[in-house]
Amino acid sequence: METEEKLGSVVVEEGEETRLNKKRKKNKVNDSEEQKQEQPNEDEEVVARDPLEVFGRDIMVMILSILDARSVALSLLVSRAWHGVASSDSLWSYKCEELWHGKAHIPRASQVRGLSKLAAYSISVMDGKRARIMKDDLCDHVWEFHFNKAAPEYWRNLDPYWKGTGPLMRRYFHSDGSQTAGADDKVWGGHECCYSIVTSIVGDGKIREHYVRINRLPRLFISRNRDWSWEMSNCLYRYSSIPDVDKQGGTGPLFLPCVNIFPSSIW
């Protein structure tokens, strides 16, 4: 009987010891997990840092130059430091070159001296969406003129567009409301010619009617092309604005089709 009691006490002690060992192991596991949480991985710490601090300003300008303009504009909102990098003229000069590449006309307002390149880009995008022609647009650009098929045959026979005998006729609009033609224009009769821009706007600010009228001839309806050039046409003839790099005081294009749109200065 005594032997059985001793044996039972030994079993109880061994069981108690086993429970204590399991508890100690469990506590060690919990302690190690807490230490891991308190001491984060070095890789995670690097990822959590601001990329601007990690790479520096010059590298971030190179990275942002690869992104589209909308993504760069969104990065302006990250922080004050990011705004300083993402609004730099060196970055937006490159974006402006991309935007202006191949455009017939560049907005005059975007060429103001001292204007930031970010503002120039914004103004250019807004102006490129404009469908309402202004007097400055008429006067700033040189216009090619040709008759449509519905025009009388006599006029078409004098038009290089139909005969293929030379460059197209050109027309010029002036700020005093007058219009002139090129010296070699065989159609221009030398009579007094004046123009007016008519715009009718409804109550909510939308344009109801918009056209240009020359003398009492049929109204010219306005359209805008993807390269920011303008067209005005009616049943008799058509005007098309052309890249006016050769016109003194013209607004574009500043960058010809052969321009390198990946300037080495950024890279």
PDB file of N, CA and C in Angstrom, residues 29-121:
ATOM      1  N   VAL A  29       7.782  31.195 -26.206  1.00  0.00           N
ATOM      2  CA  VAL A  29       7.276  31.456 -27.558  1.00  0.00           C
ATOM      3  C   VAL A  29       6.603  32.822 -27.621  1.00  0.00           C
ATOM      4  N   ASN A  30       5.779  33.121 -26.621  1.00  0.00           N
ATOM      5  CA  ASN A  30       5.097  34.425 -26.576  1.00  0.00           C
ATOM      6  C   ASN A  30       6.095  35.570 -26.475  1.00  0.00           C
ATOM      7  N   ASP A  31       7.131  35.367 -25.630  1.00  0.00           N
ATOM      8  CA  ASP A  31       8.151  36.413 -25.481  1.00  0.00           C
ATOM      9  C   ASP A  31       8.889  36.662 -26.799  1.00  0.00           C
ATOM     10  N   SER A  32       9.203  35.561 -27.516  1.00  0.00           N
ATOM     11  CA  SER A  32       9.933  35.723 -28.784  1.00  0.00           C
ATOM     12  C   SER A  32       9.069  36.434 -29.823  1.00  0.00           C
ATOM     13  N   GLU A  33       7.749  36.156 -29.841  1.00  0.00           N
ATOM     14  CA  GLU A  33       6.853  36.827 -30.777  1.00  0.00           C
ATOM     15  C   GLU A  33       6.744  38.310 -30.457  1.00  0.00           C
ATOM     16  N   GLU A  34       6.683  38.633 -29.151  1.00  0.00           N
ATOM     17  CA  GLU A  34       6.618  40.041 -28.761  1.00  0.00           C
ATOM     18  C   GLU A  34       7.896  40.775 -29.171  1.00  0.00           C
ATOM     19  N   GLN A  35       9.043  40.103 -29.021  1.00  0.00           N
ATOM     20  CA  GLN A  35      10.303  40.727 -29.413  1.00  0.00           C
ATOM     21  C   GLN A  35      10.362  40.975 -30.921  1.00  0.00           C
ATOM     22  N   LYS A  36       9.806  40.023 -31.690  1.00  0.00           N
ATOM     23  CA  LYS A  36       9.764  40.205 -33.143  1.00  0.00           C
ATOM     24  C   LYS A  36       8.900  41.405 -33.526  1.00  0.00           C
ATOM     25  N   GLN A  37       7.767  41.552 -32.808  1.00  0.00           N
ATOM     26  CA  GLN A  37       6.893  42.686 -33.076  1.00  0.00           C
ATOM     27  C   GLN A  37       7.555  44.001 -32.694  1.00  0.00           C
ATOM     28  N   GLU A  38       8.306  43.986 -31.589  1.00  0.00           N
ATOM     29  CA  GLU A  38       8.961  45.211 -31.141  1.00  0.00           C
ATOM     30  C   GLU A  38      10.148  45.568 -32.038  1.00  0.00           C
ATOM     31  N   GLN A  39      10.786  44.567 -32.664  1.00  0.00           N
ATOM     32  CA  GLN A  39      11.927  44.801 -33.527  1.00  0.00           C
ATOM     33  C   GLN A  39      11.564  44.403 -34.958  1.00  0.00           C
ATOM     34  N   PRO A  40      10.980  45.353 -35.772  1.00  0.00           N
ATOM     35  CA  PRO A  40      10.547  45.036 -37.121  1.00  0.00           C
ATOM     36  C   PRO A  40      11.728  44.694 -38.035  1.00  0.00           C
ATOM     37  N   ASN A  41      11.380  43.976 -39.074  1.00  0.00           N
ATOM     38  CA  ASN A  41      12.378  43.597 -40.076  1.00  0.00           C
ATOM     39  C   ASN A  41      12.994  44.838 -40.719  1.00  0.00           C
ATOM     40  N   GLU A  42      14.289  44.769 -41.045  1.00  0.00           N
ATOM     41  CA  GLU A  42      14.971  45.917 -41.647  1.00  0.00           C
ATOM     42  C   GLU A  42      14.382  46.256 -43.003  1.00  0.00           C
ATOM     43  N   ASP A  43      13.979  45.228 -43.785  1.00  0.00           N
ATOM     44  CA  ASP A  43      13.378  45.467 -45.101  1.00  0.00           C
ATOM     45  C   ASP A  43      12.073  46.237 -44.970  1.00  0.00           C
ATOM     46  N   GLU A  44      11.255  45.840 -43.977  1.00  0.00           N
ATOM     47  CA  GLU A  44       9.987  46.537 -43.762  1.00  0.00           C
ATOM     48  C   GLU A  44      10.236  47.985 -43.372  1.00  0.00           C
ATOM     49  N   GLU A  45      11.291  48.224 -42.599  1.00  0.00           N
ATOM     50  CA  GLU A  45      11.609  49.586 -42.175  1.00  0.00           C
ATOM     51  C   GLU A  45      11.998  50.443 -43.376  1.00  0.00           C
ATOM     52  N   VAL A  46      12.738  49.869 -44.327  1.00  0.00           N
ATOM     53  CA  VAL A  46      13.138  50.608 -45.522  1.00  0.00           C
ATOM     54  C   VAL A  46      11.930  50.948 -46.373  1.00  0.00           C
ATOM     55  N   VAL A  47      11.006  49.971 -46.534  1.00  0.00           N
ATOM     56  CA  VAL A  47       9.803  50.201 -47.330  1.00  0.00           C
ATOM     57  C   VAL A  47       8.950  51.292 -46.706  1.00  0.00           C
ATOM     58  N   ALA A  48       8.915  51.377 -45.406  1.00  0.00           N
ATOM     59  CA  ALA A  48       8.073  52.347 -44.724  1.00  0.00           C
ATOM     60  C   ALA A  48       8.612  53.770 -44.824  1.00  0.00           C
ATOM     61  N   ARG A  49       9.865  53.930 -45.229  1.00  0.00           N
ATOM     62  CA  ARG A  49      10.449  55.265 -45.318  1.00  0.00           C
ATOM     63  C   ARG A  49       9.969  55.991 -46.564  1.00  0.00           C
ATOM     64  N   ASP A  50      10.003  57.306 -46.513  1.00  0.00           N
ATOM     65  CA  ASP A  50       9.609  58.141 -47.643  1.00  0.00           C
ATOM     66  C   ASP A  50      10.591  57.928 -48.796  1.00  0.00           C
ATOM     67  N   PRO A  51      10.107  57.552 -49.992  1.00  0.00           N
ATOM     68  CA  PRO A  51      11.020  57.354 -51.133  1.00  0.00           C
ATOM     69  C   PRO A  51      11.870  58.580 -51.438  1.00  0.00           C
ATOM     70  N   LEU A  52      11.333  59.763 -51.153  1.00  0.00           N
ATOM     71  CA  LEU A  52      12.103  60.976 -51.403  1.00  0.00           C
ATOM     72  C   LEU A  52      13.339  61.025 -50.518  1.00  0.00           C
ATOM     73  N   GLU A  53      13.213  60.528 -49.262  1.00  0.00           N
ATOM     74  CA  GLU A  53      14.359  60.480 -48.358  1.00  0.00           C
ATOM     75  C   GLU A  53      15.337  59.382 -48.766  1.00  0.00           C
ATOM     76  N   VAL A  54      14.800  58.289 -49.287  1.00  0.00           N
ATOM     77  CA  VAL A  54      15.651  57.154 -49.648  1.00  0.00           C
ATOM     78  C   VAL A  54      16.480  57.465 -50.890  1.00  0.00           C
ATOM     79  N   PHE A  55      15.808  57.986 -51.952  1.00  0.00           N
ATOM     80  CA  PHE A  55      16.472  58.171 -53.248  1.00  0.00           C
ATOM     81  C   PHE A  55      17.080  59.559 -53.426  1.00  0.00           C
ATOM     82  N   GLY A  56      16.520  60.561 -52.776  1.00  0.00           N
ATOM     83  CA  GLY A  56      16.995  61.920 -52.972  1.00  0.00           C
ATOM     84  C   GLY A  56      16.242  62.629 -54.085  1.00  0.00           C
ATOM     85  N   ARG A  57      16.417  63.932 -54.169  1.00  0.00           N
ATOM     86  CA  ARG A  57      15.661  64.775 -55.099  1.00  0.00           C
ATOM     87  C   ARG A  57      15.937  64.439 -56.567  1.00  0.00           C
ATOM     88  N   ASP A  58      17.211  64.292 -56.940  1.00  0.00           N
ATOM     89  CA  ASP A  58      17.561  64.085 -58.350  1.00  0.00           C
ATOM     90  C   ASP A  58      16.990  62.781 -58.885  1.00  0.00           C
ATOM     91  N   ILE A  59      17.097  61.710 -58.107  1.00  0.00           N
ATOM     92  CA  ILE A  59      16.568  60.410 -58.540  1.00  0.00           C
ATOM     93  C   ILE A  59      15.043  60.471 -58.639  1.00  0.00           C
ATOM     94  N   MET A  60      14.391  61.162 -57.706  1.00  0.00           N
ATOM     95  CA  MET A  60      12.936  61.261 -57.739  1.00  0.00           C
ATOM     96  C   MET A  60      12.462  62.043 -58.962  1.00  0.00           C
ATOM     97  N   VAL A  61      13.219  63.067 -59.368  1.00  0.00           N
ATOM     98  CA  VAL A  61      12.870  63.801 -60.597  1.00  0.00           C
ATOM     99  C   VAL A  61      12.942  62.872 -61.797  1.00  0.00           C
ATOM    100  N   MET A  62      13.956  62.008 -61.841  1.00  0.00           N
ATOM    101  CA  MET A  62      14.073  61.051 -62.938  1.00  0.00           C
ATOM    102  C   MET A  62      12.906  60.069 -62.940  1.00  0.00           C
ATOM    103  N   ILE A  63      12.500  59.611 -61.753  1.00  0.00           N
ATOM    104  CA  ILE A  63      11.380  58.664 -61.654  1.00  0.00           C
ATOM    105  C   ILE A  63      10.080  59.328 -62.089  1.00  0.00           C
ATOM    106  N   LEU A  64       9.844  60.534 -61.595  1.00  0.00           N
ATOM    107  CA  LEU A  64       8.606  61.235 -61.927  1.00  0.00           C
ATOM    108  C   LEU A  64       8.536  61.597 -63.405  1.00  0.00           C
ATOM    109  N   SER A  65       9.690  61.818 -64.037  1.00  0.00           N
ATOM    110  CA  SER A  65       9.687  62.167 -65.459  1.00  0.00           C
ATOM    111  C   SER A  65       9.190  61.021 -66.323  1.00  0.00           C
ATOM    112  N   ILE A  66       9.260  59.792 -65.805  1.00  0.00           N
ATOM    113  CA  ILE A  66       8.783  58.629 -66.556  1.00  0.00           C
ATOM    114  C   ILE A  66       7.262  58.509 -66.457  1.00  0.00           C
ATOM    115  N   LEU A  67       6.682  59.010 -65.364  1.00  0.00           N
ATOM    116  CA  LEU A  67       5.244  58.892 -65.151  1.00  0.00           C
ATOM    117  C   LEU A  67       4.483  59.853 -66.057  1.00  0.00           C
ATOM    118  N   ASP A  68       3.185  59.576 -66.243  1.00  0.00           N
ATOM    119  CA  ASP A  68       2.341  60.491 -67.004  1.00  0.00           C
ATOM    120  C   ASP A  68       2.058  61.737 -66.177  1.00  0.00           C
ATOM    121  N   ALA A  69       1.600  62.785 -66.851  1.00  0.00           N
ATOM    122  CA  ALA A  69       1.419  64.082 -66.195  1.00  0.00           C
ATOM    123  C   ALA A  69       0.394  64.007 -65.063  1.00  0.00           C
ATOM    124  N   ARG A  70      -0.646  63.216 -65.219  1.00  0.00           N
ATOM    125  CA  ARG A  70      -1.677  63.115 -64.170  1.00  0.00           C
ATOM    126  C   ARG A  70      -1.090  62.516 -62.890  1.00  0.00           C
ATOM    127  N   SER A  71      -0.263  61.479 -63.031  1.00  0.00           N
ATOM    128  CA  SER A  71       0.359  60.862 -61.853  1.00  0.00           C
ATOM    129  C   SER A  71       1.301  61.838 -61.164  1.00  0.00           C
ATOM    130  N   VAL A  72       2.045  62.613 -61.948  1.00  0.00           N
ATOM    131  CA  VAL A  72       2.940  63.611 -61.365  1.00  0.00           C
ATOM    132  C   VAL A  72       2.134  64.674 -60.630  1.00  0.00           C
ATOM    133  N   ALA A  73       0.999  65.082 -61.222  1.00  0.00           N
ATOM    134  CA  ALA A  73       0.154  66.088 -60.578  1.00  0.00           C
ATOM    135  C   ALA A  73      -0.402  65.565 -59.253  1.00  0.00           C
ATOM    136  N   LEU A  74      -0.754  64.289 -59.186  1.00  0.00           N
ATOM    137  CA  LEU A  74      -1.255  63.707 -57.940  1.00  0.00           C
ATOM    138  C   LEU A  74      -0.164  63.666 -56.871  1.00  0.00           C
ATOM    139  N   SER A  75       1.087  63.480 -57.287  1.00  0.00           N
ATOM    140  CA  SER A  75       2.184  63.432 -56.312  1.00  0.00           C
ATOM    141  C   SER A  75       2.414  64.788 -55.647  1.00  0.00           C
ATOM    142  N   LEU A  76       1.882  65.858 -56.230  1.00  0.00           N
ATOM    143  CA  LEU A  76       1.991  67.171 -55.602  1.00  0.00           C
ATOM    144  C   LEU A  76       1.291  67.218 -54.249  1.00  0.00           C
ATOM    145  N   LEU A  77       0.316  66.310 -54.050  1.00  0.00           N
ATOM    146  CA  LEU A  77      -0.500  66.328 -52.836  1.00  0.00           C
ATOM    147  C   LEU A  77       0.076  65.483 -51.713  1.00  0.00           C
ATOM    148  N   VAL A  78       1.175  64.773 -51.955  1.00  0.00           N
ATOM    149  CA  VAL A  78       1.719  63.859 -50.950  1.00  0.00           C
ATOM    150  C   VAL A  78       2.209  64.618 -49.724  1.00  0.00           C
ATOM    151  N   SER A  79       3.050  65.607 -49.944  1.00  0.00           N
ATOM    152  CA  SER A  79       3.599  66.390 -48.839  1.00  0.00           C
ATOM    153  C   SER A  79       4.207  67.666 -49.400  1.00  0.00           C
ATOM    154  N   ARG A  80       4.622  68.529 -48.501  1.00  0.00           N
ATOM    155  CA  ARG A  80       5.255  69.778 -48.946  1.00  0.00           C
ATOM    156  C   ARG A  80       6.573  69.500 -49.671  1.00  0.00           C
ATOM    157  N   ALA A  81       7.319  68.510 -49.173  1.00  0.00           N
ATOM    158  CA  ALA A  81       8.596  68.167 -49.819  1.00  0.00           C
ATOM    159  C   ALA A  81       8.355  67.597 -51.214  1.00  0.00           C
ATOM    160  N   TRP A  82       7.348  66.731 -51.338  1.00  0.00           N
ATOM    161  CA  TRP A  82       7.018  66.160 -52.644  1.00  0.00           C
ATOM    162  C   TRP A  82       6.539  67.252 -53.600  1.00  0.00           C
ATOM    163  N   HIS A  83       5.790  68.199 -53.089  1.00  0.00           N
ATOM    164  CA  HIS A  83       5.296  69.303 -53.927  1.00  0.00           C
ATOM    165  C   HIS A  83       6.470  70.088 -54.512  1.00  0.00           C
ATOM    166  N   GLY A  84       7.510  70.291 -53.683  1.00  0.00           N
ATOM    167  CA  GLY A  84       8.667  71.027 -54.166  1.00  0.00           C
ATOM    168  C   GLY A  84       9.378  70.322 -55.304  1.00  0.00           C
ATOM    169  N   VAL A  85       9.421  68.980 -55.251  1.00  0.00           N
ATOM    170  CA  VAL A  85      10.071  68.212 -56.312  1.00  0.00           C
ATOM    171  C   VAL A  85       9.167  68.089 -57.535  1.00  0.00           C
ATOM    172  N   ALA A  86       7.888  67.734 -57.297  1.00  0.00           N
ATOM    173  CA  ALA A  86       6.964  67.459 -58.405  1.00  0.00           C
ATOM    174  C   ALA A  86       6.528  68.711 -59.155  1.00  0.00           C
ATOM    175  N   SER A  87       6.812  69.891 -58.626  1.00  0.00           N
ATOM    176  CA  SER A  87       6.435  71.129 -59.316  1.00  0.00           C
ATOM    177  C   SER A  87       7.634  71.824 -59.951  1.00  0.00           C
ATOM    178  N   SER A  88       8.779  71.155 -59.970  1.00  0.00           N
ATOM    179  CA  SER A  88      10.000  71.792 -60.482  1.00  0.00           C
ATOM    180  C   SER A  88       9.892  72.056 -61.982  1.00  0.00           C
ATOM    181  N   ASP A  89      10.489  73.155 -62.411  1.00  0.00           N
ATOM    182  CA  ASP A  89      10.469  73.523 -63.828  1.00  0.00           C
ATOM    183  C   ASP A  89      11.212  72.506 -64.685  1.00  0.00           C
ATOM    184  N   SER A  90      12.278  71.923 -64.153  1.00  0.00           N
ATOM    185  CA  SER A  90      13.032  70.939 -64.935  1.00  0.00           C
ATOM    186  C   SER A  90      12.162  69.745 -65.307  1.00  0.00           C
ATOM    187  N   LEU A  91      11.274  69.348 -64.409  1.00  0.00           N
ATOM    188  CA  LEU A  91      10.374  68.219 -64.674  1.00  0.00           C
ATOM    189  C   LEU A  91       9.262  68.609 -65.640  1.00  0.00           C
ATOM    190  N   TRP A  92       8.620  69.754 -65.397  1.00  0.00           N
ATOM    191  CA  TRP A  92       7.473  70.145 -66.216  1.00  0.00           C
ATOM    192  C   TRP A  92       7.884  70.736 -67.564  1.00  0.00           C
ATOM    193  N   SER A  93       9.123  71.161 -67.692  1.00  0.00           N
ATOM    194  CA  SER A  93       9.615  71.557 -69.019  1.00  0.00           C
ATOM    195  C   SER A  93       9.572  70.360 -69.961  1.00  0.00           C
ATOM    196  N   TYR A  94       9.969  69.228 -69.446  1.00  0.00           N
ATOM    197  CA  TYR A  94       9.924  67.986 -70.223  1.00  0.00           C
ATOM    198  C   TYR A  94       8.483  67.603 -70.543  1.00  0.00           C
ATOM    199  N   LYS A  95       7.580  67.735 -69.566  1.00  0.00           N
ATOM    200  CA  LYS A  95       6.171  67.415 -69.801  1.00  0.00           C
ATOM    201  C   LYS A  95       5.552  68.369 -70.828  1.00  0.00           C
ATOM    202  N   CYS A  96       5.938  69.644 -70.784  1.00  0.00           N
ATOM    203  CA  CYS A  96       5.432  70.609 -71.766  1.00  0.00           C
ATOM    204  C   CYS A  96       5.912  70.253 -73.166  1.00  0.00           C
ATOM    205  N   GLU A  97       7.166  69.835 -73.288  1.00  0.00           N
ATOM    206  CA  GLU A  97       7.686  69.440 -74.592  1.00  0.00           C
ATOM    207  C   GLU A  97       6.897  68.257 -75.148  1.00  0.00           C
ATOM    208  N   GLU A  98       6.580  67.300 -74.295  1.00  0.00           N
ATOM    209  CA  GLU A  98       5.758  66.168 -74.718  1.00  0.00           C
ATOM    210  C   GLU A  98       4.384  66.632 -75.176  1.00  0.00           C
ATOM    211  N   LEU A  99       3.769  67.535 -74.409  1.00  0.00           N
ATOM    212  CA  LEU A  99       2.426  68.005 -74.722  1.00  0.00           C
ATOM    213  C   LEU A  99       2.401  68.820 -76.003  1.00  0.00           C
ATOM    214  N   TRP A 100       3.389  69.681 -76.189  1.00  0.00           N
ATOM    215  CA  TRP A 100       3.408  70.587 -77.339  1.00  0.00           C
ATOM    216  C   TRP A 100       3.902  69.926 -78.610  1.00  0.00           C
ATOM    217  N   HIS A 101       4.515  68.774 -78.485  1.00  0.00           N
ATOM    218  CA  HIS A 101       5.102  68.118 -79.654  1.00  0.00           C
ATOM    219  C   HIS A 101       4.028  67.844 -80.720  1.00  0.00           C
ATOM    220  N   GLY A 102       4.248  68.352 -81.933  1.00  0.00           N
ATOM    221  CA  GLY A 102       3.325  68.116 -83.039  1.00  0.00           C
ATOM    222  C   GLY A 102       2.109  69.011 -83.062  1.00  0.00           C
ATOM    223  N   LYS A 103       1.983  69.942 -82.114  1.00  0.00           N
ATOM    224  CA  LYS A 103       0.828  70.838 -82.084  1.00  0.00           C
ATOM    225  C   LYS A 103       1.043  71.996 -83.063  1.00  0.00           C
ATOM    226  N   ALA A 104      -0.034  72.405 -83.719  1.00  0.00           N
ATOM    227  CA  ALA A 104       0.056  73.488 -84.696  1.00  0.00           C
ATOM    228  C   ALA A 104       0.239  74.836 -84.015  1.00  0.00           C
ATOM    229  N   HIS A 105      -0.415  75.029 -82.875  1.00  0.00           N
ATOM    230  CA  HIS A 105      -0.364  76.302 -82.164  1.00  0.00           C
ATOM    231  C   HIS A 105      -0.199  76.050 -80.669  1.00  0.00           C
ATOM    232  N   ILE A 106       0.592  76.872 -80.037  1.00  0.00           N
ATOM    233  CA  ILE A 106       0.776  76.813 -78.594  1.00  0.00           C
ATOM    234  C   ILE A 106       0.130  78.054 -77.991  1.00  0.00           C
ATOM    235  N   PRO A 107      -0.685  77.909 -76.948  1.00  0.00           N
ATOM    236  CA  PRO A 107      -1.389  79.067 -76.389  1.00  0.00           C
ATOM    237  C   PRO A 107      -0.438  80.192 -76.001  1.00  0.00           C
ATOM    238  N   ARG A 108      -0.788  81.389 -76.383  1.00  0.00           N
ATOM    239  CA  ARG A 108       0.060  82.546 -76.058  1.00  0.00           C
ATOM    240  C   ARG A 108       0.182  82.732 -74.547  1.00  0.00           C
ATOM    241  N   ALA A 109      -0.895  82.434 -73.808  1.00  0.00           N
ATOM    242  CA  ALA A 109      -0.866  82.621 -72.353  1.00  0.00           C
ATOM    243  C   ALA A 109       0.141  81.713 -71.672  1.00  0.00           C
ATOM    244  N   SER A 110       0.490  80.591 -72.299  1.00  0.00           N
ATOM    245  CA  SER A 110       1.457  79.668 -71.695  1.00  0.00           C
ATOM    246  C   SER A 110       2.895  80.088 -71.952  1.00  0.00           C
ATOM    247  N   GLN A 111       3.099  81.137 -72.755  1.00  0.00           N
ATOM    248  CA  GLN A 111       4.436  81.577 -73.113  1.00  0.00           C
ATOM    249  C   GLN A 111       4.867  82.843 -72.361  1.00  0.00           C
ATOM    250  N   VAL A 112       4.099  83.233 -71.352  1.00  0.00           N
ATOM    251  CA  VAL A 112       4.417  84.432 -70.585  1.00  0.00           C
ATOM    252  C   VAL A 112       5.729  84.235 -69.834  1.00  0.00           C
ATOM    253  N   ARG A 113       6.602  85.213 -69.925  1.00  0.00           N
ATOM    254  CA  ARG A 113       7.903  85.115 -69.255  1.00  0.00           C
ATOM    255  C   ARG A 113       7.720  85.076 -67.738  1.00  0.00           C
ATOM    256  N   GLY A 114       8.431  84.176 -67.105  1.00  0.00           N
ATOM    257  CA  GLY A 114       8.356  84.034 -65.655  1.00  0.00           C
ATOM    258  C   GLY A 114       7.288  83.063 -65.183  1.00  0.00           C
ATOM    259  N   LEU A 115       6.446  82.585 -66.082  1.00  0.00           N
ATOM    260  CA  LEU A 115       5.399  81.634 -65.712  1.00  0.00           C
ATOM    261  C   LEU A 115       6.025  80.266 -65.452  1.00  0.00           C
ATOM    262  N   SER A 116       5.591  79.610 -64.388  1.00  0.00           N
ATOM    263  CA  SER A 116       6.122  78.284 -64.093  1.00  0.00           C
ATOM    264  C   SER A 116       5.700  77.301 -65.172  1.00  0.00           C
ATOM    265  N   LYS A 117       6.513  76.268 -65.374  1.00  0.00           N
ATOM    266  CA  LYS A 117       6.204  75.273 -66.401  1.00  0.00           C
ATOM    267  C   LYS A 117       4.986  74.436 -66.022  1.00  0.00           C
ATOM    268  N   LEU A 118       4.743  74.266 -64.738  1.00  0.00           N
ATOM    269  CA  LEU A 118       3.532  73.571 -64.306  1.00  0.00           C
ATOM    270  C   LEU A 118       2.289  74.362 -64.708  1.00  0.00           C
ATOM    271  N   ALA A 119       2.331  75.681 -64.499  1.00  0.00           N
ATOM    272  CA  ALA A 119       1.208  76.536 -64.899  1.00  0.00           C
ATOM    273  C   ALA A 119       1.064  76.562 -66.421  1.00  0.00           C
ATOM    274  N   ALA A 120       2.199  76.577 -67.139  1.00  0.00           N
ATOM    275  CA  ALA A 120       2.151  76.566 -68.606  1.00  0.00           C
ATOM    276  C   ALA A 120       1.505  75.293 -69.118  1.00  0.00           C
ATOM    277  N   TYR A 121       1.801  74.175 -68.481  1.00  0.00           N
ATOM    278  CA  TYR A 121       1.194  72.897 -68.881  1.00  0.00           C
ATOM    279  C   TYR A 121      -0.307  72.921 -68.641  1.00  0.00           C
TER     280      TYR A 121
END
